[in-house]
Amino acid sequence: MSKVKKPKEFFGQDTRIAPLGVIAAPGAIELSSKVDAHLARWASEAGCEQPNGTFIYESQCPRFQSGDAKGLIKSSIRGLDLYIIVDIGNYSCEYQMFGHTNHMSPDDHYQDLKRLIEAIAGKAYRINVIMPMLYGSRQHRRKFQESLDCALALQELQRMGVQNIITFDAHDPRMQNAVPLMGFDNVMPTYQVIKALYNTVPNFNPDVDHFMVISPDEGAMDRNMYYSSVLGVNLGMYYKRRDYSRIVNGRNPIVAHEYLGENVEGKDVFVADDFISSGESMLEVAYDLKQRKAGRIFTYATYTIFTNGLERFDKAYEEGVIDGVFGSNLTYLHPDLKKREWFHEVDVSKYIACFIAALNHNMPIGDIIDPHEKIQELLKRHSTN
């Protein structure tokens, strides 16, 4: 097994394809700053510190009172290998329009991304987009006469000159088929989640006698199967019975969750999904698992957006149904969520920085990041403690 290389090993070597630059789109400033801190530290350790100590090039997307906007890059980016970080889910961003305050939607963030690419105007050596929550990803397939938002957006970005897109836990990774000639990486922060479980959960013991992984539905099987495989524990799943004769809030309502798997009695359970939106499905699964006498229940979602508020999860935690909810910082986390005792933030900024370092130095991703190897090292380290 080859040793995983450190990103700082590449800084200072003559392997980068072009000088590195990072642009933080509106809404992604906090995440971009954390990513930049890792990159700047690695560069400094390699003796090639940036003159101003940062790889971020200042940009803006100011708006007129009519709601129109423009993209603005405030310094020269000619010849740079540029990485634009955008969070299309950050609804905390606001702008004024005819005297009213509007919250930015995913559509607004996507338009600002295009404005920044327009402002670059072909002067960069290469344009890469890091979009953790993929725009339009929940509208990923056509069932009736309806739009295909994600596919169209990917093709539009390709036409604008974007060469690589990095996303995390795409709702359906097959969306990359829409742009077969463009670089597309769909990344799963599995190592970061398992590390957070070890650092947060008391007496965390992921062995086959004390721990199980449960998929909340058939669509989440792949990610949960990976967790169960690397941890060496058993896997169960729920499938959703839906009423396909009705549409409520844009979807067919769920009639019941049916469980398939072995006995969960007395075992700690981990349930992973890409989104906790309303949280309805996750809570139904958790309550059913408690009725089956499961031990502690820990849930994870890459994007914990809680569109219907936090009260139902507060109640589930108070009742001892859910023992913890883990969520990444790949999209905006409401301050009230961060204050909850039951919520645990999973920092993925270093993972993003590793990707940027590898791509900028034209290195195979596997040479710098090997999640399976890192997970095995983590399990081995904790098994000997």
Coordinates of C-alpha atoms in Angstrom, one line a residue:
M1 CA 0.0 0.0 0.0
S2 CA 1.5 3.3 -1.1
K3 CA 1.9 6.1 1.4
V4 CA -0.5 9.0 0.9
K5 CA 1.4 12.1 -0.1
K6 CA 1.1 15.4 1.7
P7 CA -0.1 18.4 -0.2
K8 CA 2.8 20.5 1.0
E9 CA 5.2 18.1 -0.8
F10 CA 4.0 19.5 -4.1
F11 CA 4.3 23.2 -3.2
G12 CA 7.7 24.7 -4.3
Q13 CA 8.2 22.0 -6.9
D14 CA 8.1 22.8 -10.6
T15 CA 5.0 20.7 -11.2
R16 CA 2.2 23.2 -11.0
I17 CA 0.5 23.9 -14.3
A18 CA 0.1 27.7 -13.5
P19 CA 0.2 30.0 -10.5
L20 CA -2.7 29.3 -8.2
G21 CA -5.6 31.6 -7.5
V22 CA -8.9 31.2 -5.5
I23 CA -12.0 33.3 -5.9
A24 CA -14.7 33.2 -3.3
A25 CA -18.1 33.8 -4.8
P26 CA -20.7 35.6 -2.6
G27 CA -21.9 33.2 0.1
A28 CA -18.7 31.1 0.1
I29 CA -16.4 33.5 1.8
E30 CA -16.2 31.6 5.1
L31 CA -15.5 28.3 3.5
S32 CA -13.0 29.8 1.0
S33 CA -11.1 31.4 3.9
K34 CA -10.7 28.1 5.6
V35 CA -9.5 26.5 2.4
D36 CA -7.1 29.3 1.7
A37 CA -5.7 29.0 5.2
H38 CA -4.6 25.4 4.5
L39 CA -3.2 26.3 1.1
A40 CA -1.3 29.2 2.5
R41 CA 0.1 27.1 5.4
W42 CA 1.3 24.4 3.0
A43 CA 2.9 26.9 0.7
S44 CA 4.7 28.6 3.6
E45 CA 6.0 25.3 4.9
A46 CA 7.4 24.6 1.5
G47 CA 9.1 27.9 1.4
C48 CA 7.0 29.5 -1.3
E49 CA 4.7 31.8 0.7
Q50 CA 2.4 34.1 -1.2
P51 CA 3.5 37.8 -1.1
N52 CA 0.3 38.8 0.7
G53 CA -0.2 35.5 2.5
T54 CA -3.3 34.4 0.6
F55 CA -4.3 32.8 -2.6
I56 CA -7.7 34.6 -2.6
Y57 CA -8.2 37.2 -5.3
E58 CA -10.8 39.8 -4.2
S59 CA -14.0 39.8 -6.2
Q60 CA -17.5 41.3 -5.9
C61 CA -21.0 40.9 -7.4
P62 CA -22.5 44.3 -6.6
R63 CA -26.2 44.9 -7.4
F64 CA -28.1 47.9 -8.5
Q65 CA -31.4 48.9 -6.8
S66 CA -33.3 47.4 -9.8
G67 CA -31.9 44.0 -8.9
D68 CA -29.4 43.9 -11.8
A69 CA -25.9 42.9 -11.0
K70 CA -22.4 42.6 -12.4
G71 CA -19.3 40.5 -11.6
L72 CA -16.0 42.3 -10.7
I73 CA -12.5 40.9 -10.3
K74 CA -10.4 43.5 -8.4
S75 CA -6.9 42.5 -9.5
S76 CA -5.2 40.8 -12.4
I77 CA -5.8 37.1 -12.8
R78 CA -4.0 36.7 -16.1
G79 CA -2.4 33.2 -16.4
L80 CA -3.7 31.9 -13.1
D81 CA -5.1 28.4 -12.5
L82 CA -8.3 29.7 -10.9
Y83 CA -10.6 27.9 -8.5
I84 CA -14.0 29.6 -8.0
I85 CA -15.7 28.4 -4.8
V86 CA -19.5 28.9 -4.8
D87 CA -22.2 27.9 -2.3
I88 CA -25.5 28.0 -4.1
G89 CA -27.3 27.1 -0.8
N90 CA -26.4 30.1 1.2
Y91 CA -29.7 31.8 1.7
S92 CA -28.3 34.2 4.3
C93 CA -26.9 36.5 1.6
E94 CA -29.2 39.4 1.0
Y95 CA -29.6 42.2 -1.6
Q96 CA -31.8 45.3 -2.0
M97 CA -34.3 45.5 -4.8
F98 CA -36.7 48.5 -5.1
G99 CA -36.3 49.0 -1.3
H100 CA -37.1 45.4 -0.4
T101 CA -34.6 42.9 1.1
N102 CA -34.3 39.7 -0.9
H103 CA -32.5 36.5 0.2
M104 CA -30.3 35.0 -2.5
S105 CA -31.7 31.8 -4.0
P106 CA -29.7 29.1 -5.8
D107 CA -30.6 30.8 -9.1
D108 CA -29.0 34.1 -7.8
H109 CA -25.8 32.3 -6.8
Y110 CA -25.6 30.5 -10.1
Q111 CA -26.0 33.8 -12.0
D112 CA -23.2 35.4 -9.8
L113 CA -20.9 32.5 -10.7
K114 CA -21.5 33.1 -14.4
R115 CA -20.9 36.8 -13.9
L116 CA -17.5 36.1 -12.3
I117 CA -16.6 33.8 -15.2
E118 CA -17.6 36.6 -17.5
A119 CA -15.4 39.0 -15.6
I120 CA -12.4 36.7 -15.9
A121 CA -12.9 37.1 -19.7
G122 CA -10.7 34.3 -20.8
K123 CA -7.6 35.8 -19.1
A124 CA -7.0 32.9 -16.7
Y125 CA -5.0 29.9 -17.7
R126 CA -7.8 27.6 -16.5
I127 CA -11.1 27.9 -14.7
N128 CA -12.2 25.3 -12.2
V129 CA -15.5 25.5 -10.2
I130 CA -15.8 24.0 -6.7
M131 CA -19.6 23.8 -6.2
P132 CA -20.2 21.5 -3.2
M133 CA -24.0 21.6 -3.5
L134 CA -24.5 21.0 -7.2
Y135 CA -26.9 23.6 -8.8
G136 CA -30.2 22.0 -9.9
S137 CA -29.1 18.6 -8.6
R138 CA -32.4 17.8 -7.1
Q139 CA -34.0 18.2 -10.5
H140 CA -31.7 15.6 -12.1
R141 CA -34.1 13.5 -14.3
R142 CA -37.2 13.9 -16.4
K143 CA -40.3 12.0 -15.5
F144 CA -42.9 14.2 -17.2
Q145 CA -42.6 17.4 -19.3
E146 CA -40.2 19.2 -17.0
S147 CA -36.9 20.9 -17.1
L148 CA -33.4 19.3 -16.7
D149 CA -31.8 22.1 -14.7
C150 CA -28.6 20.4 -13.6
A151 CA -27.7 19.1 -17.0
L152 CA -28.3 22.4 -18.7
A153 CA -26.2 24.3 -16.1
L154 CA -23.3 21.9 -16.5
Q155 CA -23.4 22.3 -20.3
E156 CA -23.6 26.1 -19.9
L157 CA -20.5 26.2 -17.7
Q158 CA -18.6 24.0 -20.1
R159 CA -19.4 26.4 -23.0
M160 CA -18.2 29.3 -20.8
G161 CA -14.8 27.7 -20.5
V162 CA -14.9 25.8 -17.2
Q163 CA -12.6 22.8 -17.4
N164 CA -13.2 21.1 -14.1
I165 CA -16.1 20.9 -11.6
I166 CA -15.7 19.5 -8.1
T167 CA -18.9 18.7 -6.2
F168 CA -19.6 16.8 -3.1
D169 CA -22.1 13.9 -2.7
A170 CA -24.1 14.8 -5.8
H171 CA -27.8 13.8 -5.6
D172 CA -27.2 11.7 -8.7
P173 CA -23.6 11.5 -9.9
R174 CA -24.8 10.4 -13.3
M175 CA -25.3 14.1 -14.1
Q176 CA -21.7 14.1 -15.3
N177 CA -22.9 12.2 -18.4
A178 CA -24.3 15.6 -19.6
V179 CA -20.7 16.9 -19.9
P180 CA -18.6 13.8 -20.9
L181 CA -15.6 15.9 -22.1
M182 CA -15.4 18.1 -19.0
G183 CA -13.6 17.2 -15.8
F184 CA -16.1 16.3 -13.1
D185 CA -15.3 14.9 -9.6
N186 CA -18.0 13.8 -7.2
V187 CA -16.4 13.6 -3.8
M188 CA -17.6 11.9 -0.6
P189 CA -16.2 13.2 2.7
T190 CA -16.4 9.8 4.3
Y191 CA -13.1 10.0 6.1
Q192 CA -14.0 13.4 7.6
V193 CA -17.4 12.0 8.9
I194 CA -15.9 8.9 10.5
K195 CA -13.2 11.1 12.1
A196 CA -15.9 13.4 13.5
L197 CA -17.7 10.4 15.0
Y198 CA -14.5 9.3 16.8
N199 CA -13.9 12.8 18.1
T200 CA -17.4 13.5 19.2
V201 CA -19.2 10.3 20.2
P202 CA -18.3 8.8 23.6
N203 CA -17.3 5.1 23.5
F204 CA -17.7 5.0 19.7
N205 CA -17.2 1.3 18.9
P206 CA -17.9 0.5 15.2
D207 CA -17.6 -3.2 15.2
V208 CA -20.1 -5.8 13.9
D209 CA -21.4 -6.7 17.4
H210 CA -22.2 -3.1 18.5
F211 CA -22.8 -1.0 15.4
M212 CA -24.8 -1.0 12.2
V213 CA -25.2 1.3 9.2
I214 CA -28.8 1.8 8.0
S215 CA -29.7 3.4 4.6
P216 CA -32.8 5.6 5.0
D217 CA -34.0 4.7 1.4
E218 CA -32.9 2.9 -1.7
G219 CA -31.4 6.1 -3.2
A220 CA -28.8 6.4 -0.4
M221 CA -27.7 2.8 -0.5
D222 CA -24.3 3.5 -2.3
R223 CA -23.0 5.9 0.4
N224 CA -24.2 3.8 3.3
M225 CA -22.8 0.6 1.7
Y226 CA -19.4 2.3 1.5
Y227 CA -19.6 3.2 5.3
S228 CA -20.6 -0.4 6.2
S229 CA -17.8 -1.8 4.0
V230 CA -14.9 0.3 5.3
L231 CA -16.1 -0.1 8.9
G232 CA -16.7 -3.8 8.5
V233 CA -20.2 -3.8 9.9
N234 CA -23.6 -5.0 8.7
L235 CA -26.0 -2.9 6.5
G236 CA -29.7 -2.5 6.7
M237 CA -32.1 -0.3 4.7
Y238 CA -35.5 1.2 4.5
Y239 CA -37.5 1.6 1.3
K240 CA -40.2 4.2 0.9
R241 CA -43.7 3.2 -0.2
R242 CA -45.1 6.3 -2.0
D243 CA -48.5 7.3 -3.2
Y244 CA -47.9 7.9 -6.9
S245 CA -51.5 9.0 -7.5
R246 CA -50.8 12.4 -5.7
I247 CA -48.2 15.1 -5.7
V248 CA -47.7 17.1 -2.5
N249 CA -45.2 19.9 -2.3
G250 CA -43.7 18.8 -5.6
R251 CA -43.3 15.1 -4.7
N252 CA -45.3 11.9 -4.3
P253 CA -46.0 11.6 -0.5
I254 CA -44.5 8.7 1.4
V255 CA -47.0 6.2 2.7
A256 CA -44.7 4.1 4.9
H257 CA -41.0 3.2 5.5
E258 CA -40.4 -0.5 5.4
Y259 CA -37.3 -1.9 7.0
L260 CA -35.1 -4.6 5.5
G261 CA -32.2 -6.0 7.6
E262 CA -31.1 -7.8 10.7
N263 CA -32.1 -7.1 14.3
V264 CA -30.9 -3.7 15.5
E265 CA -31.7 -4.3 19.2
G266 CA -29.0 -2.8 21.5
K267 CA -26.8 -1.7 18.6
D268 CA -25.7 1.9 17.8
V269 CA -27.0 2.9 14.4
F270 CA -25.6 5.3 11.8
V271 CA -27.9 6.7 9.1
A272 CA -26.4 8.8 6.2
D273 CA -28.0 10.7 3.4
D274 CA -27.1 13.6 1.1
F275 CA -29.8 16.1 2.4
I276 CA -31.7 16.8 5.5
S277 CA -34.3 19.1 4.1
S278 CA -37.5 18.9 6.0
G279 CA -36.0 16.0 8.0
E280 CA -39.3 14.1 7.8
S281 CA -37.9 10.9 6.4
M282 CA -34.9 10.9 8.7
L283 CA -37.1 11.3 11.8
E284 CA -39.5 8.6 10.7
V285 CA -36.6 6.2 10.3
A286 CA -35.2 7.2 13.7
Y287 CA -38.5 6.7 15.5
D288 CA -39.0 3.3 13.8
L289 CA -35.4 2.2 14.8
K290 CA -36.2 3.2 18.4
Q291 CA -39.3 1.1 18.3
R292 CA -37.0 -1.8 17.2
K293 CA -35.0 -1.1 20.4
A294 CA -31.9 0.3 18.7
G295 CA -29.3 1.9 20.9
R296 CA -27.9 5.3 20.1
I297 CA -28.9 6.7 16.7
F298 CA -26.6 9.1 14.8
T299 CA -27.6 10.7 11.6
Y300 CA -25.5 12.4 8.9
A301 CA -26.3 14.5 5.9
T302 CA -23.8 16.3 3.7
Y303 CA -26.2 19.2 3.5
T304 CA -28.2 19.9 6.7
I305 CA -30.4 22.7 5.4
F306 CA -33.5 22.1 7.7
T307 CA -36.0 23.9 5.5
N308 CA -38.8 23.3 8.1
G309 CA -36.9 24.5 11.1
L310 CA -35.2 22.6 14.0
E311 CA -38.1 22.1 16.5
R312 CA -38.9 18.5 15.5
F313 CA -35.2 17.5 15.9
D314 CA -35.1 19.3 19.2
K315 CA -38.0 17.2 20.3
A316 CA -36.5 14.0 19.0
Y317 CA -33.3 14.7 20.9
E318 CA -35.1 15.5 24.1
E319 CA -37.0 12.2 23.8
G320 CA -33.8 10.3 23.3
V321 CA -34.7 9.2 19.8
I322 CA -31.7 10.9 18.1
D323 CA -28.3 11.2 19.9
G324 CA -26.6 13.3 17.3
V325 CA -26.8 14.9 13.9
F326 CA -23.7 15.4 11.8
G327 CA -23.5 17.8 8.9
S328 CA -20.7 19.3 6.8
N329 CA -19.8 22.9 6.4
L330 CA -20.0 22.6 2.6
T331 CA -23.1 24.8 2.6
Y332 CA -24.3 27.5 4.9
L333 CA -25.1 26.4 8.5
H334 CA -27.6 28.6 10.4
P335 CA -26.1 30.0 13.6
D336 CA -29.1 28.5 15.6
L337 CA -28.2 25.1 14.2
K338 CA -24.5 25.4 15.3
K339 CA -25.7 26.2 18.8
R340 CA -27.7 23.0 19.1
E341 CA -26.2 20.4 21.5
W342 CA -27.2 17.6 19.1
F343 CA -25.5 19.0 16.0
H344 CA -21.9 18.3 15.1
E345 CA -20.2 20.2 12.3
V346 CA -17.9 18.2 9.9
D347 CA -15.2 20.4 8.5
V348 CA -14.4 19.6 4.9
S349 CA -12.2 22.6 4.1
K350 CA -8.9 20.7 4.2
Y351 CA -10.3 18.1 1.8
I352 CA -11.1 20.8 -0.7
A353 CA -7.7 22.3 -0.2
C354 CA -6.1 18.9 -1.0
F355 CA -8.1 18.7 -4.2
I356 CA -7.0 22.2 -5.3
A357 CA -3.3 21.4 -4.5
A358 CA -3.5 18.1 -6.5
L359 CA -5.2 19.6 -9.5
N360 CA -2.9 22.7 -9.5
H361 CA 0.2 20.5 -9.5
N362 CA -1.3 18.2 -12.2
M363 CA -1.1 15.2 -9.8
P364 CA -3.5 12.2 -9.9
I365 CA -6.1 12.7 -7.1
G366 CA -5.3 9.2 -5.7
D367 CA -1.7 10.2 -5.1
I368 CA -2.7 12.9 -2.7
I369 CA -6.0 11.7 -1.3
D370 CA -6.9 8.0 -0.6
P371 CA -9.9 8.0 1.6
H372 CA -9.9 4.2 2.0
E373 CA -6.3 4.1 3.2
K374 CA -6.8 7.1 5.5
I375 CA -9.9 5.4 7.0
Q376 CA -8.0 2.2 7.6
E377 CA -5.2 4.1 9.3
L378 CA -7.8 5.9 11.5
L379 CA -9.5 2.6 12.5
K380 CA -6.2 1.0 13.3
R381 CA -5.1 4.0 15.4
H382 CA -8.2 3.9 17.5
S383 CA -8.3 0.1 17.8
T384 CA -4.9 0.2 19.5
N385 CA -5.8 3.0 22.0

